[in-house]
């Protein structure tokens, strides 16, 4: 029963996909992170269907790009983008650590968040518009699952910047050994799929996600003393952007 509840809790928190709303307690959080990557799998599957529809119906590149970029936002409700914006406000403030943590808790957005989101959005759209190869699109779609695998690994492995909030609650109540095994297995499966689809592109795109994870750890540890729920969302956004940029480079050069 806990596994079933964990599945529904994961989708109710990390997506806008309609699922039964169940009453849950702290003990129900033990396995929630195991199903976090499944949200990315749904996003990737629907995005791939959209790509195939565009290819089959001759839908123009602009429509393909804009709607393709919106699909993840519609399915998540912008959950991770909110964390990205809060984190950019904190990082770009150049304030002491305590002040940055206060900025992360502030529900208002600042100029830095808007500027960095606009810059990220332009890079994302430009990169996505270059993905024409079907195999590359498959790898990019798998990347939505990989980013969540790595984010989940970070939640249970990296130090928390504060002993409160949703991320700490999930990390503290997770069955770490089982969750870690589940996430590593899923990470291996996704990377294997990428490599089998296109060894060169798959290796480069997976490496870009791992590089983003290393950067995420170093920067959060240095500036915040650890990670938070907002920075976990920030990582999902930047890792997906890195994978998409790597895929675009492969397509342009290949």
mmCIF file of C-alpha atoms in Angstrom:
data_model
loop_
_atom_site.group_PDB
_atom_site.id
_atom_site.type_symbol
_atom_site.label_atom_id
_atom_site.label_comp_id
_atom_site.label_asym_id
_atom_site.label_seq_id
_atom_site.Cartn_x
_atom_site.Cartn_y
_atom_site.Cartn_z
ATOM 1 C CA UNK A 1 0.000 0.000 0.000
ATOM 2 C CA UNK A 2 2.873 2.392 0.800
ATOM 3 C CA UNK A 3 4.343 1.841 -2.666
ATOM 4 C CA UNK A 4 1.034 2.706 -4.339
ATOM 5 C CA UNK A 5 0.616 5.793 -2.164
ATOM 6 C CA UNK A 6 4.203 6.824 -2.917
ATOM 7 C CA UNK A 7 3.470 6.632 -6.649
ATOM 8 C CA UNK A 8 0.415 8.873 -6.372
ATOM 9 C CA UNK A 9 2.146 11.289 -3.989
ATOM 10 C CA UNK A 10 5.069 11.672 -6.406
ATOM 11 C CA UNK A 11 2.769 12.536 -9.305
ATOM 12 C CA UNK A 12 0.555 14.820 -7.216
ATOM 13 C CA UNK A 13 3.539 16.827 -5.947
ATOM 14 C CA UNK A 14 5.831 16.894 -8.964
ATOM 15 C CA UNK A 15 3.282 17.121 -11.770
ATOM 16 C CA UNK A 16 -0.133 18.395 -12.780
ATOM 17 C CA UNK A 17 -1.096 14.966 -14.107
ATOM 18 C CA UNK A 18 -4.455 14.035 -12.537
ATOM 19 C CA UNK A 19 -4.075 11.232 -9.983
ATOM 20 C CA UNK A 20 -6.157 10.180 -6.962
ATOM 21 C CA UNK A 21 -5.515 12.528 -4.047
ATOM 22 C CA UNK A 22 -4.738 10.409 -0.992
ATOM 23 C CA UNK A 23 -4.319 11.458 2.610
ATOM 24 C CA UNK A 24 -0.698 10.790 3.541
ATOM 25 C CA UNK A 25 1.604 10.867 6.517
ATOM 26 C CA UNK A 26 5.367 11.149 6.942
ATOM 27 C CA UNK A 27 5.830 7.381 6.731
ATOM 28 C CA UNK A 28 4.260 7.448 3.263
ATOM 29 C CA UNK A 29 7.258 9.440 1.975
ATOM 30 C CA UNK A 30 9.715 6.539 2.225
ATOM 31 C CA UNK A 31 9.564 5.647 -1.460
ATOM 32 C CA UNK A 32 8.231 8.807 -3.126
ATOM 33 C CA UNK A 33 11.572 9.703 -4.731
ATOM 34 C CA UNK A 34 11.644 6.301 -6.445
ATOM 35 C CA UNK A 35 8.807 7.509 -8.667
ATOM 36 C CA UNK A 36 10.064 11.045 -9.286
ATOM 37 C CA UNK A 37 11.789 9.992 -12.565
ATOM 38 C CA UNK A 38 8.511 8.480 -13.791
ATOM 39 C CA UNK A 39 7.126 12.008 -14.118
ATOM 40 C CA UNK A 40 10.003 12.750 -16.481
ATOM 41 C CA UNK A 41 9.265 9.551 -18.397
ATOM 42 C CA UNK A 42 5.690 10.723 -19.027
ATOM 43 C CA UNK A 43 6.965 14.143 -20.157
ATOM 44 C CA UNK A 44 9.483 12.542 -22.500
ATOM 45 C CA UNK A 45 6.921 10.143 -23.950
ATOM 46 C CA UNK A 46 4.419 12.913 -24.729
ATOM 47 C CA UNK A 47 7.141 15.158 -26.126
ATOM 48 C CA UNK A 48 8.288 12.368 -28.440
ATOM 49 C CA UNK A 49 4.698 11.832 -29.618
ATOM 50 C CA UNK A 50 4.510 15.550 -30.357
ATOM 51 C CA UNK A 51 7.710 15.344 -32.387
ATOM 52 C CA UNK A 52 6.373 12.393 -34.383
ATOM 53 C CA UNK A 53 3.090 14.234 -34.977
ATOM 54 C CA UNK A 54 4.970 17.252 -36.281
ATOM 55 C CA UNK A 55 7.074 15.074 -38.557
ATOM 56 C CA UNK A 56 4.079 13.150 -39.898
ATOM 57 C CA UNK A 57 1.818 16.158 -40.420
ATOM 58 C CA UNK A 58 4.424 18.590 -41.679
ATOM 59 C CA UNK A 59 3.990 20.997 -38.769
ATOM 60 C CA UNK A 60 6.418 23.895 -39.109
ATOM 61 C CA UNK A 61 9.555 24.273 -36.977
ATOM 62 C CA UNK A 62 8.302 27.292 -34.996
ATOM 63 C CA UNK A 63 5.143 25.524 -33.833
ATOM 64 C CA UNK A 64 7.143 22.350 -33.086
ATOM 65 C CA UNK A 65 9.612 24.326 -30.957
ATOM 66 C CA UNK A 66 7.185 26.489 -28.993
ATOM 67 C CA UNK A 67 4.693 23.756 -28.139
ATOM 68 C CA UNK A 68 7.527 21.309 -27.463
ATOM 69 C CA UNK A 69 8.926 23.763 -24.913
ATOM 70 C CA UNK A 70 5.526 24.256 -23.302
ATOM 71 C CA UNK A 71 4.703 20.542 -22.848
ATOM 72 C CA UNK A 72 7.024 20.083 -19.820
ATOM 73 C CA UNK A 73 5.685 23.289 -18.258
ATOM 74 C CA UNK A 74 2.074 22.174 -18.647
ATOM 75 C CA UNK A 75 2.777 18.755 -17.151
ATOM 76 C CA UNK A 76 4.711 20.108 -14.153
ATOM 77 C CA UNK A 77 2.946 23.419 -13.636
ATOM 78 C CA UNK A 78 6.315 25.145 -13.733
ATOM 79 C CA UNK A 79 7.218 23.520 -10.402
ATOM 80 C CA UNK A 80 10.948 23.356 -11.141
ATOM 81 C CA UNK A 81 11.071 26.707 -12.945
ATOM 82 C CA UNK A 82 9.882 28.352 -9.727
ATOM 83 C CA UNK A 83 12.885 26.827 -7.938
ATOM 84 C CA UNK A 84 15.187 27.962 -10.739
ATOM 85 C CA UNK A 85 13.985 31.564 -10.418
ATOM 86 C CA UNK A 86 14.291 31.638 -6.624
ATOM 87 C CA UNK A 87 17.765 30.122 -6.816
ATOM 88 C CA UNK A 88 18.942 32.600 -9.440
ATOM 89 C CA UNK A 89 17.733 35.476 -7.269
ATOM 90 C CA UNK A 90 19.767 34.060 -4.383
ATOM 91 C CA UNK A 91 22.904 33.273 -6.391
ATOM 92 C CA UNK A 92 22.923 36.590 -8.239
ATOM 93 C CA UNK A 93 22.404 38.627 -5.069
ATOM 94 C CA UNK A 94 26.046 38.137 -3.969
ATOM 95 C CA UNK A 95 24.875 38.335 -0.357
ATOM 96 C CA UNK A 96 26.171 36.323 2.634
ATOM 97 C CA UNK A 97 24.924 32.735 2.944
ATOM 98 C CA UNK A 98 22.237 33.536 5.517
ATOM 99 C CA UNK A 99 20.793 36.281 3.322
ATOM 100 C CA UNK A 100 20.753 33.967 0.291
ATOM 101 C CA UNK A 101 18.763 31.389 2.256
ATOM 102 C CA UNK A 102 16.285 34.129 3.211
ATOM 103 C CA UNK A 103 15.950 35.115 -0.450
ATOM 104 C CA UNK A 104 15.173 31.486 -1.329
ATOM 105 C CA UNK A 105 12.226 31.568 1.079
ATOM 106 C CA UNK A 106 10.873 34.843 -0.341
ATOM 107 C CA UNK A 107 7.874 34.159 -2.599
ATOM 108 C CA UNK A 108 8.494 37.332 -4.628
ATOM 109 C CA UNK A 109 10.655 37.262 -7.737
ATOM 110 C CA UNK A 110 13.427 39.723 -8.436
ATOM 111 C CA UNK A 111 14.967 41.197 -11.560
ATOM 112 C CA UNK A 112 17.744 38.604 -11.650
ATOM 113 C CA UNK A 113 15.233 35.753 -11.754
ATOM 114 C CA UNK A 114 13.410 37.291 -14.707
ATOM 115 C CA UNK A 115 16.615 38.094 -16.599
ATOM 116 C CA UNK A 116 18.106 34.630 -16.111
ATOM 117 C CA UNK A 117 14.854 32.863 -16.988
ATOM 118 C CA UNK A 118 14.574 34.918 -20.184
ATOM 119 C CA UNK A 119 18.162 34.066 -21.106
ATOM 120 C CA UNK A 120 17.617 30.388 -20.328
ATOM 121 C CA UNK A 121 14.374 30.342 -22.307
ATOM 122 C CA UNK A 122 16.014 31.785 -25.417
ATOM 123 C CA UNK A 123 18.858 29.249 -25.244
ATOM 124 C CA UNK A 124 16.361 26.419 -24.661
ATOM 125 C CA UNK A 125 14.181 27.413 -27.597
ATOM 126 C CA UNK A 126 17.147 27.881 -29.886
ATOM 127 C CA UNK A 127 18.581 24.488 -28.952
ATOM 128 C CA UNK A 128 15.249 22.683 -29.203
ATOM 129 C CA UNK A 129 14.628 24.096 -32.670
ATOM 130 C CA UNK A 130 17.822 22.368 -33.860
ATOM 131 C CA UNK A 131 16.705 18.873 -32.822
ATOM 132 C CA UNK A 132 15.660 17.356 -36.137
ATOM 133 C CA UNK A 133 17.069 13.849 -35.876
ATOM 134 C CA UNK A 134 14.609 11.276 -34.501
ATOM 135 C CA UNK A 135 17.269 9.412 -32.500
ATOM 136 C CA UNK A 136 18.415 12.660 -30.884
ATOM 137 C CA UNK A 137 14.831 13.507 -29.981
ATOM 138 C CA UNK A 138 14.531 10.126 -28.254
ATOM 139 C CA UNK A 139 17.640 10.868 -26.200
ATOM 140 C CA UNK A 140 16.422 14.363 -25.304
ATOM 141 C CA UNK A 141 13.091 12.928 -24.190
ATOM 142 C CA UNK A 142 14.891 10.353 -22.034
ATOM 143 C CA UNK A 143 16.768 13.279 -20.503
ATOM 144 C CA UNK A 144 13.632 14.382 -18.655
ATOM 145 C CA UNK A 145 13.782 11.107 -16.768
ATOM 146 C CA UNK A 146 17.552 11.321 -16.225
ATOM 147 C CA UNK A 147 17.382 14.841 -14.778
ATOM 148 C CA UNK A 148 14.921 13.624 -12.148
ATOM 149 C CA UNK A 149 16.973 10.517 -11.368
ATOM 150 C CA UNK A 150 19.998 12.707 -10.683
ATOM 151 C CA UNK A 151 17.961 15.270 -8.759
ATOM 152 C CA UNK A 152 16.603 12.502 -6.532
ATOM 153 C CA UNK A 153 20.121 11.156 -5.967
ATOM 154 C CA UNK A 154 21.156 14.656 -4.932
ATOM 155 C CA UNK A 155 18.265 14.922 -2.475
ATOM 156 C CA UNK A 156 19.292 11.787 -0.572
ATOM 157 C CA UNK A 157 23.067 12.169 -0.986
ATOM 158 C CA UNK A 158 23.914 15.876 -0.770
ATOM 159 C CA UNK A 159 23.795 17.852 2.509
ATOM 160 C CA UNK A 160 20.695 19.971 3.139
ATOM 161 C CA UNK A 161 21.205 23.691 3.615
ATOM 162 C CA UNK A 162 18.468 23.815 6.257
ATOM 163 C CA UNK A 163 16.599 21.388 8.449
ATOM 164 C CA UNK A 164 13.153 22.361 7.247
ATOM 165 C CA UNK A 165 11.119 22.483 4.066
ATOM 166 C CA UNK A 166 9.758 19.886 1.672
ATOM 167 C CA UNK A 167 13.147 18.652 0.467
ATOM 168 C CA UNK A 168 14.415 18.007 3.992
ATOM 169 C CA UNK A 169 11.130 16.283 4.841
ATOM 170 C CA UNK A 170 11.458 13.894 1.903
ATOM 171 C CA UNK A 171 15.187 13.324 2.443
ATOM 172 C CA UNK A 172 14.748 12.724 6.171
ATOM 173 C CA UNK A 173 11.848 10.294 5.776
ATOM 174 C CA UNK A 174 13.090 8.425 2.705
ATOM 175 C CA UNK A 175 14.215 4.821 2.986
ATOM 176 C CA UNK A 176 17.626 5.894 1.754
ATOM 177 C CA UNK A 177 19.058 2.510 0.838
ATOM 178 C CA UNK A 178 16.072 1.401 -1.241
ATOM 179 C CA UNK A 179 15.550 4.840 -2.797
ATOM 180 C CA UNK A 180 19.238 5.123 -3.668
ATOM 181 C CA UNK A 181 19.256 1.682 -5.299
ATOM 182 C CA UNK A 182 16.053 2.448 -7.229
ATOM 183 C CA UNK A 183 17.415 5.765 -8.505
ATOM 184 C CA UNK A 184 20.791 4.325 -9.490
ATOM 185 C CA UNK A 185 19.111 1.468 -11.347
ATOM 186 C CA UNK A 186 16.822 3.875 -13.182
ATOM 187 C CA UNK A 187 19.783 6.129 -13.986
ATOM 188 C CA UNK A 188 21.637 3.153 -15.452
ATOM 189 C CA UNK A 189 18.633 2.129 -17.538
ATOM 190 C CA UNK A 190 18.148 5.637 -18.939
ATOM 191 C CA UNK A 191 21.842 6.093 -19.795
ATOM 192 C CA UNK A 192 21.918 2.633 -21.394
ATOM 193 C CA UNK A 193 18.915 3.619 -23.512
ATOM 194 C CA UNK A 194 20.708 6.805 -24.577
ATOM 195 C CA UNK A 195 23.851 4.895 -25.529
ATOM 196 C CA UNK A 196 21.950 2.218 -27.448
ATOM 197 C CA UNK A 197 20.009 4.880 -29.353
ATOM 198 C CA UNK A 198 23.180 6.692 -30.433
ATOM 199 C CA UNK A 199 26.457 5.881 -28.634
ATOM 200 C CA UNK A 200 28.252 9.143 -29.415
ATOM 201 C CA UNK A 201 25.311 11.478 -28.817
ATOM 202 C CA UNK A 202 24.064 9.473 -25.844
ATOM 203 C CA UNK A 203 27.459 9.615 -24.131
ATOM 204 C CA UNK A 204 27.811 13.364 -24.700
ATOM 205 C CA UNK A 205 24.289 14.179 -23.529
ATOM 206 C CA UNK A 206 24.520 11.953 -20.452
ATOM 207 C CA UNK A 207 27.926 13.449 -19.633
ATOM 208 C CA UNK A 208 26.428 16.946 -19.817
ATOM 209 C CA UNK A 209 23.820 15.978 -17.221
ATOM 210 C CA UNK A 210 26.489 14.517 -14.918
ATOM 211 C CA UNK A 211 28.592 17.659 -15.344
ATOM 212 C CA UNK A 212 25.553 19.738 -14.391
ATOM 213 C CA UNK A 213 25.158 17.586 -11.257
ATOM 214 C CA UNK A 214 28.791 18.181 -10.258
ATOM 215 C CA UNK A 215 28.428 21.933 -10.850
ATOM 216 C CA UNK A 216 25.183 21.962 -8.861
ATOM 217 C CA UNK A 217 26.799 20.253 -5.875
ATOM 218 C CA UNK A 218 29.883 22.487 -5.820
ATOM 219 C CA UNK A 219 27.983 25.743 -6.193
ATOM 220 C CA UNK A 220 25.253 24.943 -3.666
ATOM 221 C CA UNK A 221 27.799 23.675 -1.126
ATOM 222 C CA UNK A 222 29.927 26.785 -1.552
ATOM 223 C CA UNK A 223 27.171 29.386 -1.563
ATOM 224 C CA UNK A 224 24.430 27.839 0.574
ATOM 225 C CA UNK A 225 26.086 25.092 2.574
ATOM 226 C CA UNK A 226 23.914 22.477 0.881
ATOM 227 C CA UNK A 227 20.807 22.056 -1.225
ATOM 228 C CA UNK A 228 17.168 23.051 -0.733
ATOM 229 C CA UNK A 229 13.892 22.301 -2.472
ATOM 230 C CA UNK A 230 14.374 25.357 -4.674
ATOM 231 C CA UNK A 231 17.869 24.345 -5.721
ATOM 232 C CA UNK A 232 16.613 20.837 -6.545
ATOM 233 C CA UNK A 233 14.215 22.454 -9.022
ATOM 234 C CA UNK A 234 17.060 24.627 -10.284
ATOM 235 C CA UNK A 235 19.086 21.508 -11.012
ATOM 236 C CA UNK A 236 16.288 19.868 -13.003
ATOM 237 C CA UNK A 237 16.056 22.985 -15.167
ATOM 238 C CA UNK A 238 19.787 23.460 -15.799
ATOM 239 C CA UNK A 239 20.449 19.764 -16.413
ATOM 240 C CA UNK A 240 17.680 19.612 -19.015
ATOM 241 C CA UNK A 241 19.047 22.762 -20.615
ATOM 242 C CA UNK A 242 22.560 21.292 -20.720
ATOM 243 C CA UNK A 243 21.328 18.057 -22.304
ATOM 244 C CA UNK A 244 19.301 19.942 -24.889
ATOM 245 C CA UNK A 245 22.265 22.185 -25.755
ATOM 246 C CA UNK A 246 24.521 19.134 -26.106
ATOM 247 C CA UNK A 247 21.951 17.461 -28.393
ATOM 248 C CA UNK A 248 21.701 20.594 -30.533
ATOM 249 C CA UNK A 249 25.493 20.722 -30.926
ATOM 250 C CA UNK A 250 25.547 17.070 -31.990
ATOM 251 C CA UNK A 251 22.768 17.677 -34.527
ATOM 252 C CA UNK A 252 24.458 20.778 -35.956
ATOM 253 C CA UNK A 253 27.869 19.107 -36.252
ATOM 254 C CA UNK A 254 26.575 15.706 -37.226
#
